[in-house]
mmCIF file of N, CA and C and ligand atoms in Angstrom:
data_model
loop_
_atom_site.group_PDB
_atom_site.id
_atom_site.type_symbol
_atom_site.label_atom_id
_atom_site.label_comp_id
_atom_site.label_asym_id
_atom_site.label_seq_id
_atom_site.Cartn_x
_atom_site.Cartn_y
_atom_site.Cartn_z
ATOM 1 N N MET A 242 -11.942 -11.618 -118.423
ATOM 2 C CA MET A 242 -13.047 -12.750 -118.389
ATOM 3 C C MET A 242 -14.421 -12.613 -117.173
ATOM 4 N N ALA A 243 -14.907 -12.886 -117.439
ATOM 5 C CA ALA A 243 -15.717 -12.633 -116.682
ATOM 6 C C ALA A 243 -15.663 -14.036 -116.033
ATOM 7 N N THR A 244 -16.438 -13.904 -114.548
ATOM 8 C CA THR A 244 -16.180 -15.418 -113.732
ATOM 9 C C THR A 244 -17.741 -15.555 -113.373
ATOM 10 N N LEU A 245 -17.684 -17.226 -113.255
ATOM 11 C CA LEU A 245 -19.324 -17.297 -112.814
ATOM 12 C C LEU A 245 -19.459 -17.779 -111.906
ATOM 13 N N LEU A 246 -19.622 -17.209 -110.924
ATOM 14 C CA LEU A 246 -19.663 -17.554 -109.152
ATOM 15 C C LEU A 246 -20.441 -18.246 -108.985
ATOM 16 N N VAL A 247 -21.018 -18.869 -107.992
ATOM 17 C CA VAL A 247 -21.570 -19.640 -107.779
ATOM 18 C C VAL A 247 -22.189 -19.947 -106.017
ATOM 19 N N LEU A 248 -23.057 -19.698 -105.481
ATOM 20 C CA LEU A 248 -23.677 -19.507 -104.023
ATOM 21 C C LEU A 248 -24.083 -20.441 -103.846
ATOM 22 N N ARG A 249 -23.030 -21.809 -103.194
ATOM 23 C CA ARG A 249 -23.819 -22.959 -102.398
ATOM 24 C C ARG A 249 -24.326 -23.149 -101.165
ATOM 25 N N LEU A 250 -26.195 -23.419 -101.545
ATOM 26 C CA LEU A 250 -26.155 -23.603 -100.230
ATOM 27 C C LEU A 250 -27.158 -24.682 -100.030
ATOM 28 N N ARG A 251 -27.117 -24.967 -98.239
ATOM 29 C CA ARG A 251 -27.953 -26.474 -98.062
ATOM 30 C C ARG A 251 -29.664 -26.008 -98.283
ATOM 31 N N ARG A 252 -30.265 -26.839 -98.386
ATOM 32 C CA ARG A 252 -31.689 -27.114 -98.616
ATOM 33 C C ARG A 252 -31.936 -26.796 -96.611
ATOM 34 N N ILE A 253 -31.151 -27.096 -96.150
ATOM 35 C CA ILE A 253 -31.736 -26.988 -95.125
ATOM 36 C C ILE A 253 -31.153 -25.462 -93.961
ATOM 37 N N HIS A 254 -30.459 -24.561 -95.054
ATOM 38 C CA HIS A 254 -30.372 -23.309 -94.565
ATOM 39 C C HIS A 254 -30.806 -22.674 -95.120
ATOM 40 N N ALA A 255 -31.161 -23.067 -96.591
ATOM 41 C CA ALA A 255 -32.317 -22.250 -97.008
ATOM 42 C C ALA A 255 -33.709 -22.311 -96.319
ATOM 43 N N ARG A 256 -33.834 -22.829 -96.353
ATOM 44 C CA ARG A 256 -35.078 -23.353 -95.123
ATOM 45 C C ARG A 256 -34.941 -22.685 -93.740
ATOM 46 N N LEU A 257 -34.405 -22.605 -93.244
ATOM 47 C CA LEU A 257 -33.951 -21.998 -91.597
ATOM 48 C C LEU A 257 -34.334 -20.673 -92.178
ATOM 49 N N LEU A 258 -33.603 -19.935 -93.296
ATOM 50 C CA LEU A 258 -33.680 -18.489 -93.429
ATOM 51 C C LEU A 258 -34.585 -18.059 -93.990
ATOM 52 N N THR A 259 -35.797 -18.805 -94.579
ATOM 53 C CA THR A 259 -37.162 -18.453 -94.960
ATOM 54 C C THR A 259 -37.768 -18.497 -93.819
ATOM 55 N N GLU A 260 -37.620 -19.546 -92.317
ATOM 56 C CA GLU A 260 -38.570 -19.976 -92.068
ATOM 57 C C GLU A 260 -38.437 -18.673 -90.971
ATOM 58 N N GLU A 261 -37.273 -18.062 -90.287
ATOM 59 C CA GLU A 261 -36.832 -16.723 -89.923
ATOM 60 C C GLU A 261 -37.505 -16.079 -90.335
ATOM 61 N N ALA A 262 -37.422 -15.400 -91.374
ATOM 62 C CA ALA A 262 -37.568 -14.026 -92.319
ATOM 63 C C ALA A 262 -39.461 -14.217 -92.054
ATOM 64 N N ARG A 263 -39.859 -15.467 -91.821
ATOM 65 C CA ARG A 263 -41.643 -15.523 -91.918
ATOM 66 C C ARG A 263 -42.054 -15.267 -90.451
ATOM 67 N N LYS A 264 -40.271 -15.689 -89.680
ATOM 68 C CA LYS A 264 -41.182 -15.700 -87.950
ATOM 69 C C LYS A 264 -41.104 -13.950 -87.755
ATOM 70 N N VAL A 265 -40.386 -13.073 -88.193
ATOM 71 C CA VAL A 265 -39.548 -11.592 -87.506
ATOM 72 C C VAL A 265 -40.561 -10.876 -88.749
ATOM 73 N N GLN A 266 -41.445 -10.982 -89.722
ATOM 74 C CA GLN A 266 -41.728 -9.614 -90.603
ATOM 75 C C GLN A 266 -43.158 -9.551 -89.827
ATOM 76 N N PRO A 267 -43.134 -7.701 -90.257
ATOM 77 C CA PRO A 267 -42.803 -7.298 -91.316
ATOM 78 C C PRO A 267 -41.135 -6.749 -90.991
ATOM 79 N N ILE A 268 -40.538 -6.657 -89.581
ATOM 80 C CA ILE A 268 -39.060 -6.705 -89.331
ATOM 81 C C ILE A 268 -38.023 -7.698 -90.479
ATOM 82 N N GLU A 269 -37.101 -7.351 -90.810
ATOM 83 C CA GLU A 269 -36.273 -7.493 -91.670
ATOM 84 C C GLU A 269 -35.311 -8.849 -90.858
ATOM 85 N N ALA A 270 -35.386 -9.832 -91.186
ATOM 86 C CA ALA A 270 -34.239 -10.754 -90.923
ATOM 87 C C ALA A 270 -32.916 -10.631 -91.356
ATOM 88 N N CYS A 271 -31.878 -11.103 -90.465
ATOM 89 C CA CYS A 271 -30.680 -11.125 -90.712
ATOM 90 C C CYS A 271 -29.907 -12.082 -89.933
ATOM 91 N N ALA A 272 -28.936 -12.545 -91.084
ATOM 92 C CA ALA A 272 -28.047 -13.544 -91.143
ATOM 93 C C ALA A 272 -26.967 -13.232 -91.438
ATOM 94 N N MET A 273 -25.727 -14.600 -91.273
ATOM 95 C CA MET A 273 -24.458 -14.569 -91.270
ATOM 96 C C MET A 273 -24.043 -15.416 -91.999
ATOM 97 N N LEU A 274 -23.467 -15.711 -93.151
ATOM 98 C CA LEU A 274 -23.221 -17.101 -94.103
ATOM 99 C C LEU A 274 -21.608 -17.192 -94.108
ATOM 100 N N PHE A 275 -21.124 -18.933 -93.253
ATOM 101 C CA PHE A 275 -19.695 -19.050 -93.622
ATOM 102 C C PHE A 275 -19.671 -20.148 -94.011
ATOM 103 N N GLY A 276 -18.294 -20.112 -94.697
ATOM 104 C CA GLY A 276 -18.310 -21.348 -95.189
ATOM 105 C C GLY A 276 -16.575 -20.793 -96.020
ATOM 106 N N GLU A 277 -17.056 -21.292 -96.852
ATOM 107 C CA GLU A 277 -15.201 -20.844 -97.938
ATOM 108 C C GLU A 277 -15.682 -21.173 -99.349
ATOM 109 N N SER A 278 -15.038 -19.768 -99.723
ATOM 110 C CA SER A 278 -15.186 -19.679 -101.109
ATOM 111 C C SER A 278 -14.030 -19.477 -102.186
ATOM 112 N N THR A 279 -13.836 -19.969 -103.454
ATOM 113 C CA THR A 279 -12.738 -19.975 -104.229
ATOM 114 C C THR A 279 -13.459 -19.066 -105.079
ATOM 115 N N GLN A 280 -12.327 -18.694 -106.163
ATOM 116 C CA GLN A 280 -13.485 -17.954 -107.365
ATOM 117 C C GLN A 280 -14.631 -18.367 -107.953
ATOM 118 N N LYS A 281 -14.801 -19.804 -107.824
ATOM 119 C CA LYS A 281 -16.099 -20.175 -108.700
ATOM 120 C C LYS A 281 -17.174 -20.033 -108.064
ATOM 121 N N GLU A 282 -17.120 -20.261 -106.888
ATOM 122 C CA GLU A 282 -18.323 -20.809 -105.781
ATOM 123 C C GLU A 282 -17.802 -20.209 -104.290
ATOM 124 N N ALA A 283 -18.717 -20.322 -103.846
ATOM 125 C CA ALA A 283 -18.970 -19.983 -101.863
ATOM 126 C C ALA A 283 -19.838 -20.304 -101.815
ATOM 127 N N VAL A 284 -19.393 -21.650 -101.022
ATOM 128 C CA VAL A 284 -19.778 -22.588 -99.842
ATOM 129 C C VAL A 284 -20.625 -22.933 -99.122
ATOM 130 N N VAL A 285 -21.745 -22.424 -98.663
ATOM 131 C CA VAL A 285 -21.926 -22.197 -96.620
ATOM 132 C C VAL A 285 -22.118 -23.612 -96.398
ATOM 133 N N LYS A 286 -21.283 -22.938 -95.388
ATOM 134 C CA LYS A 286 -21.267 -24.291 -94.307
ATOM 135 C C LYS A 286 -22.157 -24.344 -92.940
ATOM 136 N N ARG A 287 -21.954 -23.114 -92.466
ATOM 137 C CA ARG A 287 -22.803 -22.615 -91.344
ATOM 138 C C ARG A 287 -23.400 -21.280 -91.623
ATOM 139 N N VAL A 288 -24.994 -21.568 -91.015
ATOM 140 C CA VAL A 288 -25.513 -19.948 -90.865
ATOM 141 C C VAL A 288 -25.950 -20.091 -89.336
ATOM 142 N N VAL A 289 -25.636 -18.392 -89.235
ATOM 143 C CA VAL A 289 -25.695 -17.900 -87.892
ATOM 144 C C VAL A 289 -27.169 -16.910 -87.867
ATOM 145 N N VAL A 290 -28.593 -16.952 -87.656
ATOM 146 C CA VAL A 290 -29.333 -16.135 -87.821
ATOM 147 C C VAL A 290 -28.966 -15.059 -86.524
ATOM 148 N N ALA A 291 -29.065 -13.747 -86.797
ATOM 149 C CA ALA A 291 -28.766 -12.987 -86.147
ATOM 150 C C ALA A 291 -30.038 -12.068 -85.474
ATOM 151 N N LEU A 292 -29.887 -11.198 -84.728
ATOM 152 C CA LEU A 292 -31.341 -10.160 -84.411
ATOM 153 C C LEU A 292 -31.168 -8.885 -84.771
ATOM 154 N N ASN A 293 -31.894 -8.245 -85.338
ATOM 155 C CA ASN A 293 -32.043 -6.926 -86.525
ATOM 156 C C ASN A 293 -31.820 -5.747 -84.957
ATOM 157 N N LYS A 294 -30.482 -5.105 -84.959
ATOM 158 C CA LYS A 294 -30.604 -4.426 -84.239
ATOM 159 C C LYS A 294 -31.638 -3.052 -84.215
ATOM 160 N N LEU A 295 -31.638 -2.944 -85.816
ATOM 161 C CA LEU A 295 -32.525 -1.744 -86.050
ATOM 162 C C LEU A 295 -33.988 -2.029 -85.946
ATOM 163 N N GLN A 296 -34.572 -3.345 -85.883
ATOM 164 C CA GLN A 296 -35.879 -3.545 -86.279
ATOM 165 C C GLN A 296 -36.699 -3.053 -86.618
ATOM 166 N N SER A 297 -35.931 -3.080 -87.735
ATOM 167 C CA SER A 297 -36.986 -2.087 -89.157
ATOM 168 C C SER A 297 -37.283 -3.577 -89.777
ATOM 169 N N SER A 298 -38.368 -2.687 -91.136
ATOM 170 C CA SER A 298 -38.824 -2.912 -92.051
ATOM 171 C C SER A 298 -38.404 -2.791 -93.294
ATOM 172 N N THR A 299 -36.982 -1.432 -93.113
ATOM 173 C CA THR A 299 -36.232 -1.266 -94.228
ATOM 174 C C THR A 299 -35.147 -1.759 -94.461
ATOM 175 N N SER A 300 -34.420 -1.738 -93.525
ATOM 176 C CA SER A 300 -32.880 -1.890 -93.378
ATOM 177 C C SER A 300 -33.127 -2.740 -91.891
ATOM 178 N N PHE A 301 -31.388 -3.696 -92.423
ATOM 179 C CA PHE A 301 -31.082 -4.239 -90.993
ATOM 180 C C PHE A 301 -29.423 -4.270 -90.336
ATOM 181 N N GLU A 302 -29.833 -4.124 -89.380
ATOM 182 C CA GLU A 302 -27.781 -4.187 -88.861
ATOM 183 C C GLU A 302 -27.681 -5.533 -87.692
ATOM 184 N N ILE A 303 -27.254 -6.243 -88.010
ATOM 185 C CA ILE A 303 -26.650 -7.240 -87.127
ATOM 186 C C ILE A 303 -25.989 -6.790 -85.861
ATOM 187 N N HIS A 304 -26.691 -7.090 -85.018
ATOM 188 C CA HIS A 304 -26.040 -7.030 -83.398
ATOM 189 C C HIS A 304 -24.383 -7.097 -83.153
ATOM 190 N N PRO A 305 -23.914 -6.400 -82.908
ATOM 191 C CA PRO A 305 -22.645 -6.567 -82.551
ATOM 192 C C PRO A 305 -21.712 -7.800 -82.248
ATOM 193 N N GLU A 306 -22.599 -7.513 -80.860
ATOM 194 C CA GLU A 306 -22.269 -8.859 -80.162
ATOM 195 C C GLU A 306 -22.245 -10.568 -81.176
ATOM 196 N N THR A 307 -23.379 -10.283 -81.566
ATOM 197 C CA THR A 307 -23.710 -11.828 -82.365
ATOM 198 C C THR A 307 -22.403 -11.905 -83.504
ATOM 199 N N PHE A 308 -22.041 -10.835 -83.904
ATOM 200 C CA PHE A 308 -21.222 -10.911 -85.124
ATOM 201 C C PHE A 308 -20.211 -11.267 -84.824
ATOM 202 N N VAL A 309 -19.639 -10.544 -83.670
ATOM 203 C CA VAL A 309 -18.091 -10.774 -82.948
ATOM 204 C C VAL A 309 -17.627 -12.146 -82.476
ATOM 205 N N LYS A 310 -19.048 -13.137 -81.608
ATOM 206 C CA LYS A 310 -19.034 -13.619 -81.421
ATOM 207 C C LYS A 310 -19.022 -14.840 -82.847
ATOM 208 N N ALA A 311 -20.045 -14.710 -83.259
ATOM 209 C CA ALA A 311 -20.351 -15.456 -84.575
ATOM 210 C C ALA A 311 -18.853 -16.005 -85.289
ATOM 211 N N PHE A 312 -18.644 -14.801 -84.998
ATOM 212 C CA PHE A 312 -16.912 -14.423 -86.578
ATOM 213 C C PHE A 312 -16.273 -15.032 -85.925
ATOM 214 N N ASN A 313 -15.605 -15.299 -84.473
ATOM 215 C CA ASN A 313 -14.718 -15.882 -83.616
ATOM 216 C C ASN A 313 -14.910 -17.336 -83.683
ATOM 217 N N GLU A 314 -16.097 -17.699 -83.486
ATOM 218 C CA GLU A 314 -16.081 -19.473 -83.879
ATOM 219 C C GLU A 314 -15.860 -19.503 -85.460
ATOM 220 N N ALA A 315 -17.015 -18.906 -85.951
ATOM 221 C CA ALA A 315 -16.704 -19.332 -87.779
ATOM 222 C C ALA A 315 -14.559 -19.464 -87.878
ATOM 223 N N GLU A 316 -13.879 -18.673 -87.455
ATOM 224 C CA GLU A 316 -12.838 -18.703 -87.699
ATOM 225 C C GLU A 316 -11.900 -19.802 -87.039
ATOM 226 N N HIS A 317 -12.845 -20.155 -85.984
ATOM 227 C CA HIS A 317 -12.219 -21.305 -85.620
ATOM 228 C C HIS A 317 -12.184 -22.289 -86.172
ATOM 229 N N GLU A 318 -13.279 -22.584 -86.907
ATOM 230 C CA GLU A 318 -13.409 -23.703 -87.122
ATOM 231 C C GLU A 318 -12.631 -23.567 -88.926
ATOM 232 N N GLY A 319 -11.863 -22.406 -89.159
ATOM 233 C CA GLY A 319 -11.552 -22.141 -90.533
ATOM 234 C C GLY A 319 -12.620 -21.727 -91.366
ATOM 235 N N LEU A 320 -13.272 -21.141 -90.845
ATOM 236 C CA LEU A 320 -14.513 -21.074 -91.895
ATOM 237 C C LEU A 320 -14.744 -19.324 -92.351
ATOM 238 N N ASP A 321 -14.834 -18.646 -93.718
ATOM 239 C CA ASP A 321 -15.075 -17.531 -93.784
ATOM 240 C C ASP A 321 -16.098 -17.122 -93.652
ATOM 241 N N LEU A 322 -16.049 -15.295 -93.736
ATOM 242 C CA LEU A 322 -17.888 -15.065 -93.778
ATOM 243 C C LEU A 322 -17.961 -14.705 -95.531
ATOM 244 N N VAL A 323 -18.840 -15.443 -95.766
ATOM 245 C CA VAL A 323 -19.258 -15.547 -97.293
ATOM 246 C C VAL A 323 -20.311 -15.154 -97.434
ATOM 247 N N GLY A 324 -21.194 -14.700 -96.878
ATOM 248 C CA GLY A 324 -22.269 -14.086 -97.102
ATOM 249 C C GLY A 324 -22.910 -13.265 -96.401
ATOM 250 N N LEU A 325 -23.815 -12.375 -96.767
ATOM 251 C CA LEU A 325 -24.647 -11.886 -95.343
ATOM 252 C C LEU A 325 -25.953 -11.778 -95.978
ATOM 253 N N PHE A 326 -27.182 -12.694 -95.082
ATOM 254 C CA PHE A 326 -28.337 -12.664 -95.671
ATOM 255 C C PHE A 326 -29.855 -11.712 -95.142
ATOM 256 N N HIS A 327 -29.817 -11.266 -95.936
ATOM 257 C CA HIS A 327 -31.601 -10.470 -95.028
ATOM 258 C C HIS A 327 -32.603 -10.561 -95.697
ATOM 259 N N SER A 328 -33.817 -9.967 -95.011
ATOM 260 C CA SER A 328 -35.004 -10.394 -96.364
ATOM 261 C C SER A 328 -35.493 -8.770 -95.717
ATOM 262 N N HIS A 329 -36.495 -8.483 -97.322
ATOM 263 C CA HIS A 329 -36.953 -7.940 -97.090
ATOM 264 C C HIS A 329 -38.715 -7.453 -97.814
ATOM 265 N N PRO A 330 -40.050 -6.526 -97.423
ATOM 266 C CA PRO A 330 -40.800 -7.069 -97.969
ATOM 267 C C PRO A 330 -41.292 -6.155 -99.725
ATOM 268 N N ALA A 331 -40.343 -6.508 -99.806
ATOM 269 C CA ALA A 331 -40.144 -6.178 -100.987
ATOM 270 C C ALA A 331 -39.900 -6.990 -102.008
ATOM 271 N N PRO A 332 -39.263 -6.694 -103.767
ATOM 272 C CA PRO A 332 -38.736 -7.642 -104.603
ATOM 273 C C PRO A 332 -37.021 -7.865 -104.016
ATOM 274 N N ALA A 333 -36.810 -9.184 -104.117
ATOM 275 C CA ALA A 333 -34.893 -9.789 -103.765
ATOM 276 C C ALA A 333 -34.551 -9.208 -104.555
ATOM 277 N N ALA A 334 -33.968 -7.988 -104.380
ATOM 278 C CA ALA A 334 -33.377 -7.181 -104.731
ATOM 279 C C ALA A 334 -32.301 -6.023 -104.111
ATOM 280 N N PRO A 335 -31.431 -5.486 -104.066
ATOM 281 C CA PRO A 335 -30.852 -4.647 -103.634
ATOM 282 C C PRO A 335 -31.396 -2.946 -103.106
ATOM 283 N N SER A 336 -31.464 -3.197 -102.187
ATOM 284 C CA SER A 336 -31.922 -1.537 -102.273
ATOM 285 C C SER A 336 -31.413 -0.599 -102.169
ATOM 286 N N SER A 337 -31.192 0.989 -102.459
ATOM 287 C CA SER A 337 -30.170 1.740 -102.458
ATOM 288 C C SER A 337 -29.709 1.591 -101.285
ATOM 289 N N ILE A 338 -30.383 1.664 -100.544
ATOM 290 C CA ILE A 338 -29.292 1.262 -98.616
ATOM 291 C C ILE A 338 -28.468 0.418 -99.227
ATOM 292 N N ASP A 339 -28.856 -0.750 -99.321
ATOM 293 C CA ASP A 339 -28.164 -2.006 -99.441
ATOM 294 C C ASP A 339 -26.631 -1.638 -100.163
ATOM 295 N N ARG A 340 -27.024 -1.466 -101.541
ATOM 296 C CA ARG A 340 -26.137 -0.814 -101.930
ATOM 297 C C ARG A 340 -24.618 -0.205 -101.530
ATOM 298 N N GLU A 341 -25.298 0.837 -101.109
ATOM 299 C CA GLU A 341 -24.018 1.396 -100.384
ATOM 300 C C GLU A 341 -23.750 0.690 -99.109
ATOM 301 N N TYR A 342 -24.287 -0.290 -98.142
ATOM 302 C CA TYR A 342 -23.179 -1.197 -97.407
ATOM 303 C C TYR A 342 -22.627 -2.029 -98.394
ATOM 304 N N MET A 343 -23.206 -2.347 -99.811
ATOM 305 C CA MET A 343 -22.286 -3.611 -100.235
ATOM 306 C C MET A 343 -20.643 -3.011 -100.574
ATOM 307 N N LYS A 344 -20.647 -1.513 -100.666
ATOM 308 C CA LYS A 344 -19.739 -1.252 -100.966
ATOM 309 C C LYS A 344 -18.923 -1.291 -100.032
ATOM 310 N N LEU A 345 -19.447 -1.375 -98.840
ATOM 311 C CA LEU A 345 -18.297 -1.184 -97.713
ATOM 312 C C LEU A 345 -18.072 -2.734 -97.333
ATOM 313 N N TRP A 346 -18.501 -3.849 -97.976
ATOM 314 C CA TRP A 346 -18.811 -4.933 -97.521
ATOM 315 C C TRP A 346 -17.342 -6.158 -98.678
ATOM 316 N N GLY A 347 -16.916 -5.161 -99.623
ATOM 317 C CA GLY A 347 -16.267 -6.267 -100.492
ATOM 318 C C GLY A 347 -16.199 -6.945 -101.058
ATOM 319 N N ASP A 348 -16.395 -7.898 -101.046
ATOM 320 C CA ASP A 348 -16.179 -9.435 -101.254
ATOM 321 C C ASP A 348 -17.699 -10.442 -100.841
ATOM 322 N N VAL A 349 -17.715 -9.844 -99.793
ATOM 323 C CA VAL A 349 -18.915 -10.212 -99.249
ATOM 324 C C VAL A 349 -20.233 -10.970 -100.129
ATOM 325 N N ILE A 350 -21.284 -11.930 -100.367
ATOM 326 C CA ILE A 350 -22.164 -11.878 -101.107
ATOM 327 C C ILE A 350 -23.706 -11.776 -100.148
ATOM 328 N N TRP A 351 -24.691 -11.269 -101.223
ATOM 329 C CA TRP A 351 -25.767 -10.331 -100.444
ATOM 330 C C TRP A 351 -26.426 -11.638 -101.106
ATOM 331 N N LEU A 352 -26.953 -12.276 -99.969
ATOM 332 C CA LEU A 352 -28.001 -13.034 -100.099
ATOM 333 C C LEU A 352 -30.023 -12.098 -99.203
ATOM 334 N N ILE A 353 -30.413 -12.351 -100.594
ATOM 335 C CA ILE A 353 -31.707 -11.566 -99.858
ATOM 336 C C ILE A 353 -32.948 -12.910 -100.291
ATOM 337 N N LEU A 354 -34.111 -12.525 -99.308
ATOM 338 C CA LEU A 354 -35.405 -12.811 -99.614
ATOM 339 C C LEU A 354 -36.282 -11.969 -99.656
ATOM 340 N N SER A 355 -37.451 -12.119 -100.229
ATOM 341 C CA SER A 355 -38.477 -11.717 -100.389
ATOM 342 C C SER A 355 -39.534 -11.935 -99.420
ATOM 343 N N SER A 356 -39.599 -11.789 -98.776
ATOM 344 C CA SER A 356 -40.738 -12.067 -97.655
ATOM 345 C C SER A 356 -41.953 -11.872 -98.563
ATOM 346 N N THR A 357 -42.275 -11.327 -99.414
ATOM 347 C CA THR A 357 -43.400 -10.880 -99.963
ATOM 348 C C THR A 357 -44.007 -12.185 -101.542
ATOM 349 N N SER A 358 -42.863 -12.388 -101.998
ATOM 350 C CA SER A 358 -42.910 -13.686 -102.774
ATOM 351 C C SER A 358 -42.298 -14.577 -102.560
ATOM 352 N N GLY A 359 -41.218 -15.156 -101.687
ATOM 353 C CA GLY A 359 -41.142 -15.986 -101.031
ATOM 354 C C GLY A 359 -39.201 -16.404 -102.280
ATOM 355 N N ASP A 360 -39.243 -15.337 -103.246
ATOM 356 C CA ASP A 360 -37.834 -15.280 -104.035
ATOM 357 C C ASP A 360 -36.410 -15.230 -103.063
ATOM 358 N N LEU A 361 -35.676 -15.919 -103.566
ATOM 359 C CA LEU A 361 -34.375 -16.025 -103.111
ATOM 360 C C LEU A 361 -32.995 -15.662 -103.722
ATOM 361 N N ALA A 362 -32.211 -14.275 -103.374
ATOM 362 C CA ALA A 362 -31.625 -13.814 -104.571
ATOM 363 C C ALA A 362 -30.284 -13.652 -103.962
ATOM 364 N N ALA A 363 -29.065 -13.973 -105.266
ATOM 365 C CA ALA A 363 -27.821 -13.458 -104.449
ATOM 366 C C ALA A 363 -26.811 -12.526 -105.597
ATOM 367 N N TYR A 364 -26.718 -11.532 -104.740
ATOM 368 C CA TYR A 364 -26.152 -10.207 -105.210
ATOM 369 C C TYR A 364 -24.433 -10.191 -104.668
ATOM 370 N N LYS A 365 -23.393 -9.735 -105.726
ATOM 371 C CA LYS A 365 -22.219 -8.841 -105.281
ATOM 372 C C LYS A 365 -22.048 -8.308 -106.281
ATOM 373 N N MET A 366 -21.107 -7.335 -105.058
ATOM 374 C CA MET A 366 -20.642 -5.939 -106.034
ATOM 375 C C MET A 366 -19.395 -6.119 -106.478
ATOM 376 N N LYS A 367 -18.928 -6.067 -108.049
ATOM 377 C CA LYS A 367 -17.991 -5.854 -108.453
ATOM 378 C C LYS A 367 -17.381 -4.955 -108.883
ATOM 379 N N ASN A 368 -16.441 -3.812 -108.883
ATOM 380 C CA ASN A 368 -15.910 -3.336 -109.577
ATOM 381 C C ASN A 368 -17.131 -1.619 -109.642
ATOM 382 N N GLY A 369 -17.446 -1.633 -108.242
ATOM 383 C CA GLY A 369 -18.419 -0.933 -108.028
ATOM 384 C C GLY A 369 -20.354 -1.347 -108.807
ATOM 385 N N LYS A 370 -19.815 -2.538 -109.053
ATOM 386 C CA LYS A 370 -21.464 -2.695 -109.701
ATOM 387 C C LYS A 370 -22.238 -3.989 -109.699
ATOM 388 N N VAL A 371 -23.165 -3.825 -108.689
ATOM 389 C CA VAL A 371 -23.978 -4.785 -108.541
ATOM 390 C C VAL A 371 -24.509 -6.056 -109.695
ATOM 391 N N ARG A 372 -23.662 -7.176 -109.422
ATOM 392 C CA ARG A 372 -24.153 -8.847 -110.559
ATOM 393 C C ARG A 372 -25.039 -9.734 -109.340
ATOM 394 N N GLU A 373 -25.963 -9.661 -110.306
ATOM 395 C CA GLU A 373 -26.459 -10.997 -109.482
ATOM 396 C C GLU A 373 -25.913 -12.533 -109.756
ATOM 397 N N ILE A 374 -25.653 -13.322 -108.975
ATOM 398 C CA ILE A 374 -25.180 -14.871 -108.885
ATOM 399 C C ILE A 374 -25.963 -15.702 -109.001
ATOM 400 N N ALA A 375 -25.372 -16.865 -109.334
ATOM 401 C CA ALA A 375 -26.121 -17.772 -108.926
ATOM 402 C C ALA A 375 -26.235 -18.610 -107.907
ATOM 403 N N ILE A 376 -27.780 -19.272 -107.132
ATOM 404 C CA ILE A 376 -27.713 -20.474 -105.977
ATOM 405 C C ILE A 376 -27.884 -21.370 -106.526
ATOM 406 N N ASP A 377 -27.026 -22.610 -105.738
ATOM 407 C CA ASP A 377 -27.339 -23.984 -106.038
ATOM 408 C C ASP A 377 -28.020 -24.327 -104.541
ATOM 409 N N ILE A 378 -29.088 -24.528 -104.879
ATOM 410 C CA ILE A 378 -29.296 -25.395 -103.355
ATOM 411 C C ILE A 378 -29.207 -26.704 -103.215
ATOM 412 N N VAL A 379 -28.375 -27.185 -102.293
ATOM 413 C CA VAL A 379 -27.837 -28.783 -101.999
ATOM 414 C C VAL A 379 -28.209 -29.170 -101.364
ATOM 415 N N ALA A 380 -28.757 -30.433 -101.443
ATOM 416 C CA ALA A 380 -29.729 -31.458 -100.830
ATOM 417 C C ALA A 380 -28.716 -31.790 -98.844
ATOM 418 N N ALA A 381 -27.553 -32.161 -99.353
ATOM 419 C CA ALA A 381 -27.236 -32.583 -98.270
ATOM 420 C C ALA A 381 -25.414 -31.981 -98.021
ATOM 421 N N SER A 382 -24.899 -32.354 -97.044
ATOM 422 C CA SER A 382 -23.460 -32.199 -96.444
ATOM 423 C C SER A 382 -22.168 -32.107 -97.946
ATOM 424 N N SER A 383 -21.631 -30.943 -98.506
ATOM 425 C CA SER A 383 -20.565 -30.743 -99.157
ATOM 426 C C SER A 383 -20.108 -30.145 -99.385
HETATM 427 ZN ZN1 LIG B 689 -32.530 -4.736 -98.017
#
């Protein structure tokens, strides 16, 4: 049975990510998405923008210290890492490098913003295959 997974993202968070991408381009922007997830949906409740350690326009790596700090804070609030965000100056689809990393990240959703078109898309790897999932932009807290 196919699972219809939806990523729910607050409008304010979507705006924050878009602005960050615009600010740092052509470097890839990156962020961690924390929240709660079930089989049907992943609800983003906290977004932590991070420095791209690689300062690259073709790949990203979240600074380890930022990652650990954000992870601990989220855990304290009972939130899980539900997604990873990055931008790239190409269509909002995973690059071959992204696909390699997706294999390592398991259940995490990959949210990608095209800094050229402004498109936002989400993907998840399942059984070695990358699937696009729906994004629901929500107005306020839920
Ligand atoms: Zn990418």
